[in-house]
PDB file of C-alpha atoms in Angstrom:
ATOM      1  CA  UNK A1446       0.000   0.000   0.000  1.00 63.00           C
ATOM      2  CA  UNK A1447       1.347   3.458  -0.767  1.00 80.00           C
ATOM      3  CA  UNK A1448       2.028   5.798   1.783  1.00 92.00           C
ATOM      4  CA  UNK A1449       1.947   9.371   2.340  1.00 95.00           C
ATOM      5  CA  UNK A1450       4.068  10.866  -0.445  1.00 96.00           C
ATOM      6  CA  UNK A1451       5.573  13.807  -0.259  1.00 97.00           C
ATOM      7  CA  UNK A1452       7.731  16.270  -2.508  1.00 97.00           C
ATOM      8  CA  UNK A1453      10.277  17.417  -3.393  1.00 97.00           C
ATOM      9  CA  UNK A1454      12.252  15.204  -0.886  1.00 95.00           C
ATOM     10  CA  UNK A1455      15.047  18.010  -0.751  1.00 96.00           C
ATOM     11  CA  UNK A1456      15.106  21.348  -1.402  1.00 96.00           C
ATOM     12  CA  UNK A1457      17.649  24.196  -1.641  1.00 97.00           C
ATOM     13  CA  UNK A1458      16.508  28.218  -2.258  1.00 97.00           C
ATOM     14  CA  UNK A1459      17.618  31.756  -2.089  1.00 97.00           C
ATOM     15  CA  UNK A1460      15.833  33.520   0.107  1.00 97.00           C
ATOM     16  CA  UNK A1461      12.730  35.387  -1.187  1.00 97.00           C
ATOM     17  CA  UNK A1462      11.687  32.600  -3.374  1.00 97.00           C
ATOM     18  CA  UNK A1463       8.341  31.041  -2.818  1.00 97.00           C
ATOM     19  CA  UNK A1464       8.457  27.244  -1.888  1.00 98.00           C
ATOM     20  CA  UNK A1465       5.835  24.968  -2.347  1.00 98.00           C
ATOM     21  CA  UNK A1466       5.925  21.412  -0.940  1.00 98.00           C
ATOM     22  CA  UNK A1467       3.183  18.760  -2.268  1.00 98.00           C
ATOM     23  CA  UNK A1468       1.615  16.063  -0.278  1.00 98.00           C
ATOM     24  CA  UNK A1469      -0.691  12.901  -1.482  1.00 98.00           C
ATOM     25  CA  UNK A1470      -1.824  11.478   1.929  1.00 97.00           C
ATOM     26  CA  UNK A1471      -3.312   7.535   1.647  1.00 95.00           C
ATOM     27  CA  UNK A1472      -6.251   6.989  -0.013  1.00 94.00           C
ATOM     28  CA  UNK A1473      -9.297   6.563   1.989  1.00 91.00           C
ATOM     29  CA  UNK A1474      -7.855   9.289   4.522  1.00 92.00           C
ATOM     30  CA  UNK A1475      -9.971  12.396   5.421  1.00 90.00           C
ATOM     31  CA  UNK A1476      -7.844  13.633   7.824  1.00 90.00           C
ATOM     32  CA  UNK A1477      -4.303  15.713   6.456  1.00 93.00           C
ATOM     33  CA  UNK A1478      -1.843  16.867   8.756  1.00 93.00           C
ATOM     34  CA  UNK A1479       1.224  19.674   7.853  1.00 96.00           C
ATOM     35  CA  UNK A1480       4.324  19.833  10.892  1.00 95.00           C
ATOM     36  CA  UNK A1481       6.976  21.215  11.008  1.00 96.00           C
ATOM     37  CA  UNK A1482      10.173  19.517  12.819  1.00 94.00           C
ATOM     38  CA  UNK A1483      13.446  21.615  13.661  1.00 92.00           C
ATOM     39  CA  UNK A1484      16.195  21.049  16.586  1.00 86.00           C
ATOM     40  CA  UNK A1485      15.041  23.820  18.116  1.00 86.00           C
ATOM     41  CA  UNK A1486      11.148  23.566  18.462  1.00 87.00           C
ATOM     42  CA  UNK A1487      10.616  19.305  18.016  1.00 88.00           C
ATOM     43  CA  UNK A1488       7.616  18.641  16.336  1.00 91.00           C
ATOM     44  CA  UNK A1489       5.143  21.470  15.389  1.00 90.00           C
ATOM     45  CA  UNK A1490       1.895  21.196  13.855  1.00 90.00           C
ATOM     46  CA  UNK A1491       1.262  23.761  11.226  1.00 94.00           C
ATOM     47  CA  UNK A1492      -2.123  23.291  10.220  1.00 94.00           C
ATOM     48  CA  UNK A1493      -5.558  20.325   9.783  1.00 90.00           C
ATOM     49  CA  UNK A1494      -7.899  19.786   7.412  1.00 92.00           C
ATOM     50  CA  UNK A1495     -10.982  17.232   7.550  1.00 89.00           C
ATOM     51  CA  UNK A1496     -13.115  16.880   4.682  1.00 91.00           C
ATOM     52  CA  UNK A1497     -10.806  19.289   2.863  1.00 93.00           C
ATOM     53  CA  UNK A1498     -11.982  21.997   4.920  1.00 93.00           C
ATOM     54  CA  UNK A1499      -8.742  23.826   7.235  1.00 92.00           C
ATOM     55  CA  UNK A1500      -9.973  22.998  10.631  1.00 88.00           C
ATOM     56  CA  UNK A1501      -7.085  24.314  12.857  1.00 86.00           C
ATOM     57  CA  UNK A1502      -4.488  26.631  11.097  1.00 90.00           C
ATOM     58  CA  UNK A1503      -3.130  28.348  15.035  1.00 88.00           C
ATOM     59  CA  UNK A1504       0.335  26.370  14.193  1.00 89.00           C
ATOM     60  CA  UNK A1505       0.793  28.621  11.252  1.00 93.00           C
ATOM     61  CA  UNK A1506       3.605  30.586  11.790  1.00 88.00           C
ATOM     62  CA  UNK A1507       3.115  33.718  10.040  1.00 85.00           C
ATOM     63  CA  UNK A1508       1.272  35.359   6.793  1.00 91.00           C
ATOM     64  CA  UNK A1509       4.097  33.905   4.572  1.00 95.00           C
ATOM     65  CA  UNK A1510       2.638  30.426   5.192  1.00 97.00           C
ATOM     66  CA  UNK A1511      -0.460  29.342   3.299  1.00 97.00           C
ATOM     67  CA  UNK A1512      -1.619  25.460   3.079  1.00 97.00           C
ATOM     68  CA  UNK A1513      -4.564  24.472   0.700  1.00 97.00           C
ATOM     69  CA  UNK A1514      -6.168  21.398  -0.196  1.00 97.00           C
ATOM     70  CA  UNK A1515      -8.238  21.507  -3.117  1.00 96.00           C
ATOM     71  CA  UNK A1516      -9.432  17.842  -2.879  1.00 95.00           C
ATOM     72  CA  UNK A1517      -9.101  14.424  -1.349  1.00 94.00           C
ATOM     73  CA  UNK A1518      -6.195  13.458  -2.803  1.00 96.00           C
ATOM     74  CA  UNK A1519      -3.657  16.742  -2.587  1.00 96.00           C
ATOM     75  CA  UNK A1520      -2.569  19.012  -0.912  1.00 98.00           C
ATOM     76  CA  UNK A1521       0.403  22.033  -0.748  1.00 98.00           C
ATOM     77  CA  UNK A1522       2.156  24.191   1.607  1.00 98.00           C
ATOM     78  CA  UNK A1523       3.519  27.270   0.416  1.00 98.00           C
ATOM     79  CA  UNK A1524       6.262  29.545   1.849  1.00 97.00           C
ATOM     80  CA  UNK A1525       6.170  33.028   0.134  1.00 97.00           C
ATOM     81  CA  UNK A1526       8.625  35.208   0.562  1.00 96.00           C
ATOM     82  CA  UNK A1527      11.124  32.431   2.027  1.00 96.00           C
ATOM     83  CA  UNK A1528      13.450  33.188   5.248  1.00 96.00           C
ATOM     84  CA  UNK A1529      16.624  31.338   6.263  1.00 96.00           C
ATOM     85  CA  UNK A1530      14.609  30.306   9.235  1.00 95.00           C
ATOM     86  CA  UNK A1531      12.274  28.687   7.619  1.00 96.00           C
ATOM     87  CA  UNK A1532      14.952  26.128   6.922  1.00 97.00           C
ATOM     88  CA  UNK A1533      13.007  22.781   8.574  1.00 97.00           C
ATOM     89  CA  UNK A1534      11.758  19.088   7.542  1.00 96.00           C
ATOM     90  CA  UNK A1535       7.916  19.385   6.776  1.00 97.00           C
ATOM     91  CA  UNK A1536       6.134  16.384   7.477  1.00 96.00           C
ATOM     92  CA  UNK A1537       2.845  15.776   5.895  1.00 96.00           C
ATOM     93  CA  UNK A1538       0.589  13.172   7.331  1.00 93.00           C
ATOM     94  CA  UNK A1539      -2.744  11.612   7.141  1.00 92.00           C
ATOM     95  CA  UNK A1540      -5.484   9.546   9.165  1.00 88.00           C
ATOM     96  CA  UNK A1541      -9.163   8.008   8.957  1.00 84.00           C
ATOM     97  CA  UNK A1542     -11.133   9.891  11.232  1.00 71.00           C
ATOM     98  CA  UNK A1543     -12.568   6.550  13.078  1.00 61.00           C
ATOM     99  CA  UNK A1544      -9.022   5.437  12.849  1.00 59.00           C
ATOM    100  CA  UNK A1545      -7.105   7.588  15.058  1.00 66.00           C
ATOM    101  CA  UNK A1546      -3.741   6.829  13.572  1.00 79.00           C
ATOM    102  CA  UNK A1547      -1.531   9.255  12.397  1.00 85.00           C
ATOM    103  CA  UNK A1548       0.517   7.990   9.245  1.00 89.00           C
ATOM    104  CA  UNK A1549       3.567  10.676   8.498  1.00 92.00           C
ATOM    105  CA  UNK A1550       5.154  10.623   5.189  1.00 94.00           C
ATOM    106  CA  UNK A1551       8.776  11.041   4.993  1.00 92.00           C
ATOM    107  CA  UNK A1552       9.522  14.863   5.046  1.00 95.00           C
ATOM    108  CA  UNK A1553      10.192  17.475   2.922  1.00 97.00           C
ATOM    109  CA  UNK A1554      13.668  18.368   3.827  1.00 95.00           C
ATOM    110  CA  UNK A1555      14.077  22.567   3.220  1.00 97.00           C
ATOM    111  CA  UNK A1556      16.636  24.364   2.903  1.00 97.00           C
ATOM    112  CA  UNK A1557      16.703  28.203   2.955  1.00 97.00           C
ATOM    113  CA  UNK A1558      19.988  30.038   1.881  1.00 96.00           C
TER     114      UNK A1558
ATOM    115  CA  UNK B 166      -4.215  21.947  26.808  1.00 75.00           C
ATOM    116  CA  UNK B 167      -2.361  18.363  26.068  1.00 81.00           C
ATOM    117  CA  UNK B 168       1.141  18.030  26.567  1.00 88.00           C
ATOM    118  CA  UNK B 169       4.124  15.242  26.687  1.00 93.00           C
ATOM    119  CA  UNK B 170       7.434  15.427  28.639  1.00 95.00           C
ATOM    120  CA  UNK B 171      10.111  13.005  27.899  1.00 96.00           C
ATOM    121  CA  UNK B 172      12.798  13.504  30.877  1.00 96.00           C
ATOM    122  CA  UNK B 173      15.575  11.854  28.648  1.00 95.00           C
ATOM    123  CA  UNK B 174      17.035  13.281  25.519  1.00 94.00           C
ATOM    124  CA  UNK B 175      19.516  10.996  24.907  1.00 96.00           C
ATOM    125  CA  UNK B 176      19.969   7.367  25.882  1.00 97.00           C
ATOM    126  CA  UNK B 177      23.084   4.816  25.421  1.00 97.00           C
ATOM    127  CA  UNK B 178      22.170   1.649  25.864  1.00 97.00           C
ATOM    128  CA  UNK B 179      24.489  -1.797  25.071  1.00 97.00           C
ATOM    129  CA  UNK B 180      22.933  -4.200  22.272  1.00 97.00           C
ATOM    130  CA  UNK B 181      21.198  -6.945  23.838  1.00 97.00           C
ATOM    131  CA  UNK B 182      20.309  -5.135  27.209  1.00 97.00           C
ATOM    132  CA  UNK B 183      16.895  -3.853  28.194  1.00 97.00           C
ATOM    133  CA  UNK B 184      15.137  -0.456  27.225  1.00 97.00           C
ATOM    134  CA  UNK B 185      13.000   1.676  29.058  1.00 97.00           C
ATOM    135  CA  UNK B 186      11.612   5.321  27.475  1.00 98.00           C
ATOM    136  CA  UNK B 187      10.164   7.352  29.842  1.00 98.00           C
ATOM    137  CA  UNK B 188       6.833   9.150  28.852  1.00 97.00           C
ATOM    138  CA  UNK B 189       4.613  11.200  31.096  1.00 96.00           C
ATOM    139  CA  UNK B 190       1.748  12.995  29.594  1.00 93.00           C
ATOM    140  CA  UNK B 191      -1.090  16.281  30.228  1.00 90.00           C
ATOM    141  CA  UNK B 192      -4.810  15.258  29.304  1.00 83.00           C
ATOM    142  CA  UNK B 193      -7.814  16.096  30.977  1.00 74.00           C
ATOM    143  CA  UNK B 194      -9.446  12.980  29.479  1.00 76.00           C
ATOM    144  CA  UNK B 195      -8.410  10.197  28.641  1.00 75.00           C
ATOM    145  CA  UNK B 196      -5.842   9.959  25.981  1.00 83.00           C
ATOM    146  CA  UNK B 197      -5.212   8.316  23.065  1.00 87.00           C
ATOM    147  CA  UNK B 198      -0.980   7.446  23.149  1.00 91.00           C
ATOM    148  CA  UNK B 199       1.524   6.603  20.486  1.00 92.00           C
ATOM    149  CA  UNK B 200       4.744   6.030  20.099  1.00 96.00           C
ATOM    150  CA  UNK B 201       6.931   6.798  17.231  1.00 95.00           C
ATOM    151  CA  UNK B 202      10.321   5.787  15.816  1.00 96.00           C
ATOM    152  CA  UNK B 203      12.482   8.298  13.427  1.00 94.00           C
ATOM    153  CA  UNK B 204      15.383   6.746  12.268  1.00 92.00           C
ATOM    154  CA  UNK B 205      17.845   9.252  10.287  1.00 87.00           C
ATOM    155  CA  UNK B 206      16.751  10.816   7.189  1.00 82.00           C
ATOM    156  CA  UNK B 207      13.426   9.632   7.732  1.00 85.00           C
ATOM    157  CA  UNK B 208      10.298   9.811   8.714  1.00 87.00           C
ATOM    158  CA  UNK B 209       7.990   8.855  11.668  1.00 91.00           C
ATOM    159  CA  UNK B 210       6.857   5.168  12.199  1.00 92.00           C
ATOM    160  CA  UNK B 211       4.296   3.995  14.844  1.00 92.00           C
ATOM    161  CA  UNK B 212       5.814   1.604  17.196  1.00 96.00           C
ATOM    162  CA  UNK B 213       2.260   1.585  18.668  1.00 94.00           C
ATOM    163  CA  UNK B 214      -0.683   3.138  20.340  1.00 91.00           C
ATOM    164  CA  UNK B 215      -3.123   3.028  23.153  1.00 90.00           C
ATOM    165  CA  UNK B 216      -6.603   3.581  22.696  1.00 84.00           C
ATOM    166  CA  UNK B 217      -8.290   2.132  25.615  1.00 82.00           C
ATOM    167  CA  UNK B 218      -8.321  -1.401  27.108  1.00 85.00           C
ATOM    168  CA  UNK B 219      -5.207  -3.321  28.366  1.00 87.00           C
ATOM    169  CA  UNK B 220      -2.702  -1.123  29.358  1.00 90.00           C
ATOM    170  CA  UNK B 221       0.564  -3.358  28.072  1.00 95.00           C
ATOM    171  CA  UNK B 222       0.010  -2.652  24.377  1.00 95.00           C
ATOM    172  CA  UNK B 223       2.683  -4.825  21.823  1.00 96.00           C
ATOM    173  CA  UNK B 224       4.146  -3.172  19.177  1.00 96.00           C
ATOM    174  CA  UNK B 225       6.390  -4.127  16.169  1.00 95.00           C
ATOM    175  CA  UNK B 226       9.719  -4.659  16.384  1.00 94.00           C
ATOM    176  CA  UNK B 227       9.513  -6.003  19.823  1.00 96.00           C
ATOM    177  CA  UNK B 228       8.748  -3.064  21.503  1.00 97.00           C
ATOM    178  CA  UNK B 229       5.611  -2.700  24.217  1.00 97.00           C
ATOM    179  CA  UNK B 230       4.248   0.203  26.442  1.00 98.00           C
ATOM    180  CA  UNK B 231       2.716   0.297  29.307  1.00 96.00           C
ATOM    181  CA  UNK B 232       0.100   2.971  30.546  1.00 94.00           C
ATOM    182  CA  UNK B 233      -0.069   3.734  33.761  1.00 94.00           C
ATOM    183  CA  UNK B 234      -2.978   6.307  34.777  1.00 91.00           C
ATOM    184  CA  UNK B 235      -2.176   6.940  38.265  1.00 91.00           C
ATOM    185  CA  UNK B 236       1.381   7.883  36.730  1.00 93.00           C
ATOM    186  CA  UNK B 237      -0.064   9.819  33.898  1.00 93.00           C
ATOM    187  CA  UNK B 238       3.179   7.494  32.188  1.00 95.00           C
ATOM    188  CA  UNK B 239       3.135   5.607  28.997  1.00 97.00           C
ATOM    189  CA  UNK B 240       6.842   4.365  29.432  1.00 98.00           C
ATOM    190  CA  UNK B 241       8.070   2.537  26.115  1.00 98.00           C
ATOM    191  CA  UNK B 242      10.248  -1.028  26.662  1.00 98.00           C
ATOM    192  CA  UNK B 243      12.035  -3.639  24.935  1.00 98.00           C
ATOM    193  CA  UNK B 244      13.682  -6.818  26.325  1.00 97.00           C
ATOM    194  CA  UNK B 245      16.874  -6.855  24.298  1.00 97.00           C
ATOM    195  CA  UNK B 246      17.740  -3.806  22.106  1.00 97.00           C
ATOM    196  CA  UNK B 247      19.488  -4.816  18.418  1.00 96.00           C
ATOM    197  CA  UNK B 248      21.747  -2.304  16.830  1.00 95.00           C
ATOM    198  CA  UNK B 249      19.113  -0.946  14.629  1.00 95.00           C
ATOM    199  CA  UNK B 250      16.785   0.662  17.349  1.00 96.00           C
ATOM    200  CA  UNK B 251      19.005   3.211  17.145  1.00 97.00           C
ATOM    201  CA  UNK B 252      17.052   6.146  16.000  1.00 97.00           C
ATOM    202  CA  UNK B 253      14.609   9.060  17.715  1.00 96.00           C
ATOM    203  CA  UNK B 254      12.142   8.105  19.777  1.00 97.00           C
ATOM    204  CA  UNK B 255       8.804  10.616  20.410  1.00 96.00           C
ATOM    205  CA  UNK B 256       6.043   9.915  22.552  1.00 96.00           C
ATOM    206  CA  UNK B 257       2.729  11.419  21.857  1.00 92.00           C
ATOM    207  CA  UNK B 258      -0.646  12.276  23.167  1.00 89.00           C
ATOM    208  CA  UNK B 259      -4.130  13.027  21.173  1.00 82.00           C
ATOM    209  CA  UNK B 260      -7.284  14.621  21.606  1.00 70.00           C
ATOM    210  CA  UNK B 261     -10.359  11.905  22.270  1.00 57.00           C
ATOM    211  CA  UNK B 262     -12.772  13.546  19.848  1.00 60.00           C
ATOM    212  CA  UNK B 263     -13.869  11.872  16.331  1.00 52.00           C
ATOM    213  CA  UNK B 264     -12.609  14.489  13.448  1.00 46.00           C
ATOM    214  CA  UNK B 265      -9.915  16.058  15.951  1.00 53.00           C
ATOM    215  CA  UNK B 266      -6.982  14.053  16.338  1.00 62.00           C
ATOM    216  CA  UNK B 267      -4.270  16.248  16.752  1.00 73.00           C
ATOM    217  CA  UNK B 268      -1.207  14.975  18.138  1.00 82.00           C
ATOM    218  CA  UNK B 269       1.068  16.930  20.552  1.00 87.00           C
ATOM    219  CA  UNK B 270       4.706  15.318  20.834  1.00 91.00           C
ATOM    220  CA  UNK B 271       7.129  15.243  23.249  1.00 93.00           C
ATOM    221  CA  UNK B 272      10.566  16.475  22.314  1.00 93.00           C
ATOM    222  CA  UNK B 273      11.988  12.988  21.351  1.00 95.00           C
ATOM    223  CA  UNK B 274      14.808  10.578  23.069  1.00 97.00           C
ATOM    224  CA  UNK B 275      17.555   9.736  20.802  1.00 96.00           C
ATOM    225  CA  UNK B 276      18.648   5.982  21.842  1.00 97.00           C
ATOM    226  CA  UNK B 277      21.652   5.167  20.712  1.00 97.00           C
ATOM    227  CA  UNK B 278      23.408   1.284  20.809  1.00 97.00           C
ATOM    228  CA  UNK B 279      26.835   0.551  21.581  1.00 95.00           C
ATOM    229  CA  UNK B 280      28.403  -3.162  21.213  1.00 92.00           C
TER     230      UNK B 280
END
């Protein structure tokens, strides 16, 4: 069974360039998940949807970070502009409501120069 | 508000000895409780998770937990560590409600395995 898949795996930029990172969480799922892991703060997480709908955005850090999900399937994160300390692994992750298990894919590994 | 403390950040343990991962959690209800394994470059894996029921829950790998209400503790153990249970180690607490299971981790135990 596939996983959650994420990408790009890795990525480099300059800062000021928008970043998006993509996310296909496991079929069947209704439940996405966006973190954020660094050294200094652990695990963080950024925003929920359910249904497709944003449930809890509070973990968003700041204007510069939007998150859609335009249907079952996808979704995105977007940085815009980009800061070195945005420089983090983003996880994505999804669940069955009913189920109560949280399935992470394997990060989005960003790096802001 | 949830919350998860793991007292240890780092633990060196010899291959074949015991493990124990210390876990002690903030719920005003009654939690749902995972554990996790990161191993480098990765991402998370559940080792396992309690729910409700018997409080010695088995995992894979050979791991098992054990909640402990009175100890608000959901310690993490394993018999006889191998070389490749070296990784990151986070333990985890989530909301009870249907449609709102966000997880709050603790800060992660790095385990590492000497010969």
């Amino acid at each position: 069974d596939a996983g959650v898949i994420q990408s790009p795996r890795h990525e480099v930029t300059e800062m000021g360039q928008e970043v998006t990172l993509r996310c296909k969480p496991i079929s069947g799922h209704n439940s996405l998940f966006w973190y954020r892991q660094t050294m200094m703060r652990g695990l963080e997480l950024l925003i929920y949807f359910n249904n497709n709908v944003p449930i809890d955005d509070s973990g968003m850090p700041e204007d510069r970070f939007s998150a859609k999900m335009p249907n079952a399937s996808f979704s995105t994160l977007k940085i815009q502009p980009s800061e070195p300390r945005d420089s983090a692994v983003y996880f994505c992750a999804s669940s069955w409501d009913r189920g109560n298990t949280i399935y992470f894919g394997e990060g989005s590994w960003l790096t802001v120069v | 508000a949830q919350s998860v403390t793991q007292p240890d950040i780092h633990i060196t343990v010899s291959e074949g000895a015991s493990l124990e991962l210390r876990c002690n959690y903030s719920y005003g209800a009654t939690p749902y409780l995972f554990w996790y394994v990161q191993s480098p470059g990765q991402g998370l894996q559940l080792l396992l998770k309690y729910f409700s029921g018997d409080t010695l829950v088995q995992g894979i790998k050979g791991f098992e937990a054990e909640f402990k209400r009175s100890q608000s503790s959901f310690n993490l153990r394993k018999p006889s560590v191998h070389w490749s249970d070296a990784a990151e180690y986070f333990c985890a607490v989530g909301a009870l409600n249907f449609g709102n299971e966000k997880l709050t981790f603790g800060t992660g135990t790095r385990l590492t395995i000497i010969p």
